[in-house]
Amino acid sequence: MVRYSYVYGSERDELAVPSQRLIEAALSGDVEFLTESLKSKTVDVNYTRTISLKHLLNPILHCLLYGYQVDSRTETGDTALMLAAKADQAGYFLELIVSGADLGLVNNNGETAVQLAKRSVFGSSLADIFRQAITTGRKVYSSNLEVFSLLHFVAGIGNTELLQMILQYSTEEIIKHDGLGLTPTMVSLKAGHTEAFRLLIDARGDISEKSRDCQAVVSLLQNHAGSSLRNRFEEILLDAVLIHKVTCYSEFRALHFAARVGNLPAIVQLFEMGFPINSVDDSGHSPSCLLPGVDCRIVNLRGETAISLARKISKCKAAEGVIFDYLDRSHVIRGEELWKHTREARGSPHVKVVRINFKIFC
């Protein structure tokens, strides 16, 4: 092992800024030019770090060890990280990220390191590069989340393995906005990545946060209107409400969604949680108006039906009435034979066909 020095803070600012020629020499491995250039540099013994001997062959590390700032810019505003992307040097790109290179910088042409990397030969491997950087235990740094945020980037590509790794280390960016004014949860929703969305919701992604154009997560669901994706996103939100991970009840009308898809166990649980039975959505519908052709006779593994569950729970008496109303309405609409009692249910029952010829509205 060999001990070398890094320089930080104001003392580091006094050191010469590397020219584009020097950084390009580092990227291309021009050892002769590097040797001559670095001989003139004085190594400050302010901070030491132990590195293995094999790393001495890395020209990027040579520059860093001799006090050059990792985010120094060339005449065109490029950082070493940007030049590594332009030169298709995936290994050096990773080394610089691990060394704390700032992904939130923009060059004179308005390009970022990640934008340049996406156009490079290793563009399809960016997720793996970030995964390797995270496994070193170092933070992937960006001084400007509107330029680049790792959490937003991963939410947008839907890489659940990498997303889990990031959320395990930190969730501080989970309600922050990117350059488009979106939170990571919004980014995953717009991109249609349901599992990434679920992970972010489980990590307490706030669905009440508004985008730059004042849209919340639920309003962005309109992007997937009429598709199975919308149902899946809403199922994730419903599950999160039922386990109290989403508490913004006014943002997502869980009871209305449960009624629309016919999820009777969820409806009963929501009633038990105190959700109002007569609440109306933006279209003026109550939950009972949205019930589709639900089979209220379905029995679960414990031998319970929607009616028996509603009767067991004191808070669900209103739910019992809704279920009976729904059953009554469905029988009449179908034109079924029912038992009718005379004299206000005191007389003998007899069969009666009930039928209606006009559409019943809620």
Short mmCIF file of C-alpha atoms in Angstrom, two decimals:
data_model
loop_
_atom_site.label_atom_id
_atom_site.label_comp_id
_atom_site.label_asym_id
_atom_site.label_seq_id
_atom_site.Cartn_x
_atom_site.Cartn_y
_atom_site.Cartn_z
CA MET A 1 0.00 0.00 0.00
CA VAL A 2 1.20 3.51 -0.80
CA ARG A 3 -0.01 6.69 0.93
CA TYR A 4 -0.78 9.77 -1.17
CA SER A 5 -2.46 13.07 -0.50
CA TYR A 6 -5.73 14.71 -1.60
CA VAL A 7 -6.31 18.42 -1.32
CA TYR A 8 -9.70 19.90 -0.39
CA GLY A 9 -11.33 23.26 0.29
CA SER A 10 -9.74 26.67 -0.25
CA GLU A 11 -6.20 25.28 -0.45
CA ARG A 12 -7.31 23.19 -3.40
CA ASP A 13 -8.63 26.27 -5.19
CA GLU A 14 -5.13 27.78 -5.24
CA LEU A 15 -3.81 24.94 -7.36
CA ALA A 16 -3.59 25.39 -11.13
CA VAL A 17 -6.62 24.42 -13.20
CA PRO A 18 -5.77 21.63 -15.66
CA SER A 19 -5.92 22.47 -19.32
CA GLN A 20 -8.05 20.54 -21.78
CA ARG A 21 -4.82 19.02 -23.12
CA LEU A 22 -3.97 17.63 -19.68
CA ILE A 23 -7.40 16.08 -19.14
CA GLU A 24 -7.39 14.63 -22.66
CA ALA A 25 -3.94 13.18 -21.94
CA ALA A 26 -5.34 11.56 -18.82
CA LEU A 27 -8.26 10.11 -20.74
CA SER A 28 -6.08 8.79 -23.56
CA GLY A 29 -3.39 7.51 -21.21
CA ASP A 30 -0.61 9.75 -22.54
CA VAL A 31 1.78 8.82 -19.71
CA GLU A 32 4.72 10.86 -21.05
CA PHE A 33 2.75 14.14 -21.17
CA LEU A 34 1.17 13.42 -17.79
CA THR A 35 4.54 12.68 -16.17
CA GLU A 36 6.07 15.94 -17.36
CA SER A 37 2.98 17.96 -16.38
CA LEU A 38 2.58 16.44 -12.94
CA LYS A 39 6.26 16.79 -12.03
CA SER A 40 5.69 20.51 -11.58
CA LYS A 41 2.84 20.02 -9.08
CA THR A 42 3.37 20.22 -5.32
CA VAL A 43 1.53 17.63 -3.27
CA ASP A 44 -0.15 19.06 -0.17
CA VAL A 45 -0.06 16.78 2.86
CA ASN A 46 -3.29 18.11 4.27
CA TYR A 47 -5.30 14.95 3.86
CA THR A 48 -4.07 11.41 3.21
CA ARG A 49 -5.73 8.34 1.89
CA THR A 50 -4.37 4.85 1.38
CA ILE A 51 -4.67 3.40 -2.10
CA SER A 52 -3.50 0.12 -3.60
CA LEU A 53 -0.42 0.05 -5.83
CA LYS A 54 -2.42 -1.01 -8.91
CA HIS A 55 -4.29 2.32 -8.86
CA LEU A 56 -1.05 4.21 -9.54
CA LEU A 57 -1.40 3.19 -13.18
CA ASN A 58 -4.69 5.11 -13.47
CA PRO A 59 -3.99 8.51 -15.08
CA ILE A 60 -7.21 10.03 -13.76
CA LEU A 61 -6.12 9.13 -10.24
CA HIS A 62 -2.73 10.69 -10.93
CA CYS A 63 -4.43 14.01 -11.65
CA LEU A 64 -6.56 13.75 -8.53
CA LEU A 65 -3.63 12.72 -6.33
CA TYR A 66 -1.65 15.72 -7.51
CA GLY A 67 -4.35 18.12 -6.40
CA TYR A 68 -6.27 18.84 -9.58
CA GLN A 69 -9.91 19.60 -8.88
CA VAL A 70 -12.24 16.91 -10.15
CA ASP A 71 -14.69 19.53 -11.43
CA SER A 72 -12.18 21.88 -13.05
CA ARG A 73 -13.35 23.11 -16.43
CA THR A 74 -11.68 23.48 -19.81
CA GLU A 75 -12.01 26.50 -22.07
CA THR A 76 -15.28 25.05 -23.42
CA GLY A 77 -16.74 24.56 -19.95
CA ASP A 78 -16.26 20.80 -20.03
CA THR A 79 -15.37 18.92 -16.86
CA ALA A 80 -13.26 15.77 -16.87
CA LEU A 81 -16.50 13.80 -16.46
CA MET A 82 -17.91 15.34 -19.65
CA LEU A 83 -14.71 14.67 -21.55
CA ALA A 84 -14.72 11.06 -20.36
CA ALA A 85 -18.23 10.70 -21.82
CA LYS A 86 -17.16 12.34 -25.09
CA ALA A 87 -14.16 10.01 -25.28
CA ASP A 88 -16.36 6.92 -24.64
CA GLN A 89 -14.31 6.10 -21.54
CA ALA A 90 -16.78 4.25 -19.28
CA GLY A 91 -14.11 3.25 -16.77
CA TYR A 92 -12.89 6.82 -16.24
CA PHE A 93 -16.50 8.06 -16.12
CA LEU A 94 -17.09 5.67 -13.21
CA GLU A 95 -13.80 6.62 -11.50
CA LEU A 96 -14.70 10.30 -11.63
CA ILE A 97 -18.21 9.74 -10.24
CA VAL A 98 -16.75 7.73 -7.36
CA SER A 99 -14.23 10.54 -6.82
CA GLY A 100 -17.11 12.99 -6.28
CA ALA A 101 -17.45 14.54 -9.74
CA ASP A 102 -20.46 16.86 -9.94
CA LEU A 103 -23.21 15.58 -12.25
CA GLY A 104 -25.15 18.83 -11.87
CA LEU A 105 -22.88 20.96 -14.07
CA VAL A 106 -23.48 22.24 -17.61
CA ASN A 107 -20.86 23.12 -20.24
CA ASN A 108 -20.87 26.14 -22.57
CA ASN A 109 -23.14 24.30 -25.02
CA GLY A 110 -25.72 23.56 -22.33
CA GLU A 111 -24.79 19.87 -22.18
CA THR A 112 -24.55 17.78 -19.02
CA ALA A 113 -22.28 14.82 -18.34
CA VAL A 114 -25.23 12.41 -18.34
CA GLN A 115 -26.59 13.77 -21.63
CA LEU A 116 -23.16 13.26 -23.19
CA ALA A 117 -22.90 9.78 -21.64
CA LYS A 118 -26.27 8.79 -23.10
CA ARG A 119 -24.86 9.54 -26.56
CA SER A 120 -21.64 7.62 -25.91
CA VAL A 121 -20.90 3.96 -26.67
CA PHE A 122 -21.58 3.11 -23.01
CA GLY A 123 -24.92 4.96 -22.94
CA SER A 124 -26.90 1.74 -22.46
CA SER A 125 -24.69 0.85 -19.46
CA LEU A 126 -25.31 4.03 -17.48
CA ALA A 127 -27.54 2.28 -14.94
CA ASP A 128 -24.83 -0.30 -14.30
CA ILE A 129 -22.20 2.44 -13.91
CA PHE A 130 -24.34 4.13 -11.27
CA ARG A 131 -24.91 0.77 -9.59
CA GLN A 132 -21.15 0.21 -9.36
CA ALA A 133 -20.67 3.72 -7.98
CA ILE A 134 -23.30 3.16 -5.28
CA THR A 135 -21.80 -0.17 -4.22
CA THR A 136 -18.55 1.65 -3.36
CA GLY A 137 -20.45 3.41 -0.58
CA ARG A 138 -19.79 6.85 -2.10
CA LYS A 139 -22.60 9.31 -2.76
CA VAL A 140 -23.33 10.09 -6.39
CA TYR A 141 -23.12 13.88 -6.24
CA SER A 142 -25.13 16.55 -8.05
CA SER A 143 -25.06 20.18 -6.97
CA ASN A 144 -28.19 20.96 -8.98
CA LEU A 145 -31.07 18.46 -8.94
CA GLU A 146 -32.78 20.34 -11.76
CA VAL A 147 -29.82 19.44 -13.97
CA PHE A 148 -29.44 15.87 -12.73
CA SER A 149 -30.91 13.77 -9.94
CA LEU A 150 -29.98 10.11 -9.69
CA LEU A 151 -33.31 9.21 -8.09
CA HIS A 152 -35.27 10.92 -10.87
CA PHE A 153 -33.06 9.30 -13.51
CA VAL A 154 -33.60 5.79 -12.15
CA ALA A 155 -37.34 6.39 -11.64
CA GLY A 156 -37.52 7.37 -15.31
CA ILE A 157 -35.82 4.23 -16.60
CA GLY A 158 -37.71 1.97 -14.18
CA ASN A 159 -34.68 0.01 -12.93
CA THR A 160 -36.16 -1.43 -9.72
CA GLU A 161 -32.93 -3.08 -8.53
CA LEU A 162 -31.02 0.19 -8.68
CA LEU A 163 -33.96 2.11 -7.25
CA GLN A 164 -34.05 -0.16 -4.19
CA MET A 165 -30.33 0.43 -3.66
CA ILE A 166 -30.75 4.22 -3.81
CA LEU A 167 -33.76 4.25 -1.47
CA GLN A 168 -31.86 2.06 0.98
CA TYR A 169 -29.14 4.72 1.26
CA SER A 170 -31.31 7.83 1.22
CA THR A 171 -34.81 9.14 0.47
CA GLU A 172 -33.96 12.83 0.81
CA GLU A 173 -34.69 13.53 -2.88
CA ILE A 174 -38.04 11.71 -2.92
CA ILE A 175 -40.14 14.89 -2.85
CA LYS A 176 -37.64 17.10 -4.71
CA HIS A 177 -38.39 18.40 -8.21
CA ASP A 178 -36.27 17.91 -11.32
CA GLY A 179 -35.79 20.32 -14.22
CA LEU A 180 -39.29 19.53 -15.50
CA GLY A 181 -40.79 20.23 -12.08
CA LEU A 182 -41.60 16.59 -11.33
CA THR A 183 -40.96 14.43 -8.27
CA PRO A 184 -39.49 10.92 -8.75
CA THR A 185 -42.97 9.45 -8.13
CA MET A 186 -44.39 11.59 -10.94
CA VAL A 187 -41.51 10.64 -13.23
CA SER A 188 -42.14 6.90 -12.76
CA LEU A 189 -45.89 7.39 -13.29
CA LYS A 190 -45.46 9.38 -16.52
CA ALA A 191 -43.00 6.77 -17.82
CA GLY A 192 -45.45 3.96 -17.00
CA HIS A 193 -43.14 2.11 -14.59
CA THR A 194 -45.58 0.59 -12.08
CA GLU A 195 -43.04 -1.28 -9.93
CA ALA A 196 -40.80 1.76 -9.61
CA PHE A 197 -43.92 3.73 -8.66
CA ARG A 198 -44.78 1.14 -6.00
CA LEU A 199 -41.28 1.30 -4.48
CA LEU A 200 -41.44 5.10 -4.31
CA ILE A 201 -44.90 5.04 -2.73
CA ASP A 202 -43.69 2.45 -0.20
CA ALA A 203 -40.78 4.80 0.58
CA ARG A 204 -43.35 7.49 1.48
CA GLY A 205 -43.40 9.38 -1.78
CA ASP A 206 -45.88 12.21 -1.15
CA ILE A 207 -48.73 12.13 -3.68
CA SER A 208 -49.94 15.56 -2.57
CA GLU A 209 -46.82 17.25 -3.99
CA LYS A 210 -47.59 19.41 -7.03
CA SER A 211 -45.57 19.62 -10.23
CA ARG A 212 -44.41 22.92 -11.65
CA ASP A 213 -47.68 23.19 -13.61
CA CYS A 214 -49.67 22.42 -10.42
CA GLN A 215 -50.50 18.79 -11.21
CA ALA A 216 -50.48 16.11 -8.51
CA VAL A 217 -49.88 12.39 -8.94
CA VAL A 218 -53.59 11.59 -9.26
CA SER A 219 -54.15 14.18 -11.99
CA LEU A 220 -51.18 12.75 -13.92
CA LEU A 221 -53.02 9.42 -13.99
CA GLN A 222 -55.08 10.94 -16.79
CA ASN A 223 -52.05 10.29 -19.03
CA HIS A 224 -52.95 6.61 -18.80
CA ALA A 225 -56.75 7.04 -19.00
CA GLY A 226 -58.48 3.98 -20.42
CA SER A 227 -55.42 1.73 -20.08
CA SER A 228 -54.69 -1.19 -17.75
CA LEU A 229 -51.72 0.82 -16.47
CA ARG A 230 -54.02 3.32 -14.79
CA ASN A 231 -55.79 0.53 -12.91
CA ARG A 232 -52.45 -0.87 -11.77
CA PHE A 233 -51.25 2.53 -10.52
CA GLU A 234 -54.52 3.01 -8.64
CA GLU A 235 -54.29 -0.51 -7.18
CA ILE A 236 -50.87 0.43 -5.79
CA LEU A 237 -52.33 3.60 -4.26
CA LEU A 238 -55.27 1.65 -2.80
CA ASP A 239 -52.91 -0.89 -1.20
CA ALA A 240 -50.86 1.99 0.24
CA VAL A 241 -53.99 3.60 1.70
CA LEU A 242 -55.07 0.32 3.31
CA ILE A 243 -51.72 -0.04 5.09
CA HIS A 244 -51.61 3.68 5.98
CA LYS A 245 -48.60 4.53 3.81
CA VAL A 246 -50.68 7.03 1.87
CA THR A 247 -52.71 9.35 4.09
CA CYS A 248 -53.61 12.05 1.56
CA TYR A 249 -57.15 10.78 1.30
CA SER A 250 -58.43 13.86 -0.51
CA GLU A 251 -55.87 13.34 -3.29
CA PHE A 252 -56.80 9.75 -4.09
CA ARG A 253 -60.41 8.63 -3.71
CA ALA A 254 -59.66 5.11 -2.56
CA LEU A 255 -63.29 4.20 -1.80
CA HIS A 256 -64.47 5.25 -5.25
CA PHE A 257 -61.72 3.22 -6.93
CA ALA A 258 -62.45 0.15 -4.78
CA ALA A 259 -66.13 0.47 -5.70
CA ARG A 260 -65.36 0.87 -9.40
CA VAL A 261 -63.27 -2.30 -9.56
CA GLY A 262 -65.57 -4.21 -7.20
CA ASN A 263 -63.01 -4.81 -4.45
CA LEU A 264 -65.48 -5.55 -1.64
CA PRO A 265 -62.91 -6.49 1.07
CA ALA A 266 -61.19 -3.14 0.45
CA ILE A 267 -64.54 -1.31 0.56
CA VAL A 268 -65.37 -2.84 3.96
CA GLN A 269 -61.89 -2.03 5.30
CA LEU A 270 -62.17 1.55 4.07
CA PHE A 271 -65.52 1.91 5.82
CA GLU A 272 -63.89 0.60 8.98
CA MET A 273 -61.18 3.26 8.55
CA GLY A 274 -63.88 5.91 8.54
CA PHE A 275 -64.17 6.75 4.84
CA PRO A 276 -67.50 8.53 4.28
CA ILE A 277 -69.99 6.47 2.32
CA ASN A 278 -71.73 9.44 0.71
CA SER A 279 -68.65 11.33 -0.44
CA VAL A 280 -68.72 12.33 -4.10
CA ASP A 281 -65.90 12.48 -6.62
CA ASP A 282 -65.21 15.18 -9.19
CA SER A 283 -67.97 13.75 -11.39
CA GLY A 284 -70.51 13.91 -8.58
CA HIS A 285 -70.65 10.13 -8.08
CA SER A 286 -70.82 8.43 -4.71
CA PRO A 287 -69.00 5.07 -4.30
CA SER A 288 -72.28 3.14 -4.65
CA CYS A 289 -72.85 4.70 -8.09
CA LEU A 290 -69.60 3.16 -9.34
CA LEU A 291 -70.23 -0.44 -8.29
CA PRO A 292 -70.02 -2.66 -11.40
CA GLY A 293 -71.53 -6.13 -11.67
CA VAL A 294 -70.16 -7.18 -8.29
CA ASP A 295 -71.03 -10.63 -6.98
CA CYS A 296 -71.88 -9.98 -3.33
CA ARG A 297 -72.22 -13.72 -2.75
CA ILE A 298 -68.49 -14.38 -3.05
CA VAL A 299 -67.19 -16.22 0.03
CA ASN A 300 -63.61 -15.85 1.24
CA LEU A 301 -61.45 -18.56 2.81
CA ARG A 302 -62.94 -17.81 6.23
CA GLY A 303 -66.48 -18.28 4.95
CA GLU A 304 -67.25 -14.55 5.03
CA THR A 305 -69.22 -12.51 2.53
CA ALA A 306 -69.40 -8.74 2.08
CA ILE A 307 -72.69 -8.69 4.04
CA SER A 308 -71.37 -10.79 6.95
CA LEU A 309 -68.23 -8.64 7.19
CA ALA A 310 -70.29 -5.45 7.20
CA ARG A 311 -72.54 -6.82 9.94
CA LYS A 312 -69.56 -7.76 12.15
CA ILE A 313 -68.10 -4.26 12.20
CA SER A 314 -70.06 -1.59 14.03
CA LYS A 315 -68.62 1.17 11.84
CA CYS A 316 -69.86 -0.59 8.70
CA LYS A 317 -73.64 -0.45 9.23
CA ALA A 318 -73.81 2.07 6.41
CA ALA A 319 -71.89 -0.33 4.20
CA GLU A 320 -74.48 -3.04 4.91
CA GLY A 321 -77.20 -0.70 3.66
CA VAL A 322 -75.23 0.13 0.51
CA ILE A 323 -74.71 -3.54 -0.29
CA PHE A 324 -78.42 -4.30 0.20
CA ASP A 325 -79.36 -1.32 -1.97
CA TYR A 326 -77.00 -2.56 -4.65
CA LEU A 327 -78.44 -6.08 -4.50
CA ASP A 328 -82.01 -4.74 -4.68
CA ARG A 329 -81.18 -2.58 -7.65
CA SER A 330 -79.41 -5.39 -9.51
CA HIS A 331 -82.33 -7.79 -9.01
CA VAL A 332 -84.81 -5.27 -10.35
CA ILE A 333 -82.66 -4.35 -13.36
CA ARG A 334 -82.26 -8.03 -14.28
CA GLY A 335 -86.02 -8.67 -13.99
CA GLU A 336 -85.70 -11.55 -11.54
CA GLU A 337 -88.31 -13.46 -9.53
CA LEU A 338 -88.41 -12.35 -5.90
CA TRP A 339 -90.33 -13.43 -2.83
CA LYS A 340 -92.90 -10.80 -1.96
CA HIS A 341 -94.65 -10.61 1.41
CA THR A 342 -98.16 -9.17 1.75
CA ARG A 343 -99.44 -7.03 4.61
CA GLU A 344 -96.07 -5.34 5.31
CA ALA A 345 -94.16 -8.63 5.51
CA ARG A 346 -96.65 -10.22 7.92
CA GLY A 347 -98.54 -12.18 5.27
CA SER A 348 -97.66 -15.29 3.28
CA PRO A 349 -94.82 -14.92 0.78
CA HIS A 350 -95.39 -15.47 -2.95
CA VAL A 351 -93.28 -15.23 -6.07
CA LYS A 352 -93.32 -11.95 -7.96
CA VAL A 353 -91.43 -10.99 -11.11
CA VAL A 354 -89.93 -7.51 -10.85
CA ARG A 355 -88.68 -5.74 -13.92
CA ILE A 356 -87.83 -2.17 -14.89
CA ASN A 357 -87.72 -0.81 -18.42
CA PHE A 358 -85.77 2.41 -17.89
CA LYS A 359 -82.20 3.03 -16.85
CA ILE A 360 -81.71 3.73 -13.16
CA PHE A 361 -79.25 6.45 -12.30
CA CYS A 362 -77.58 6.87 -8.96
#
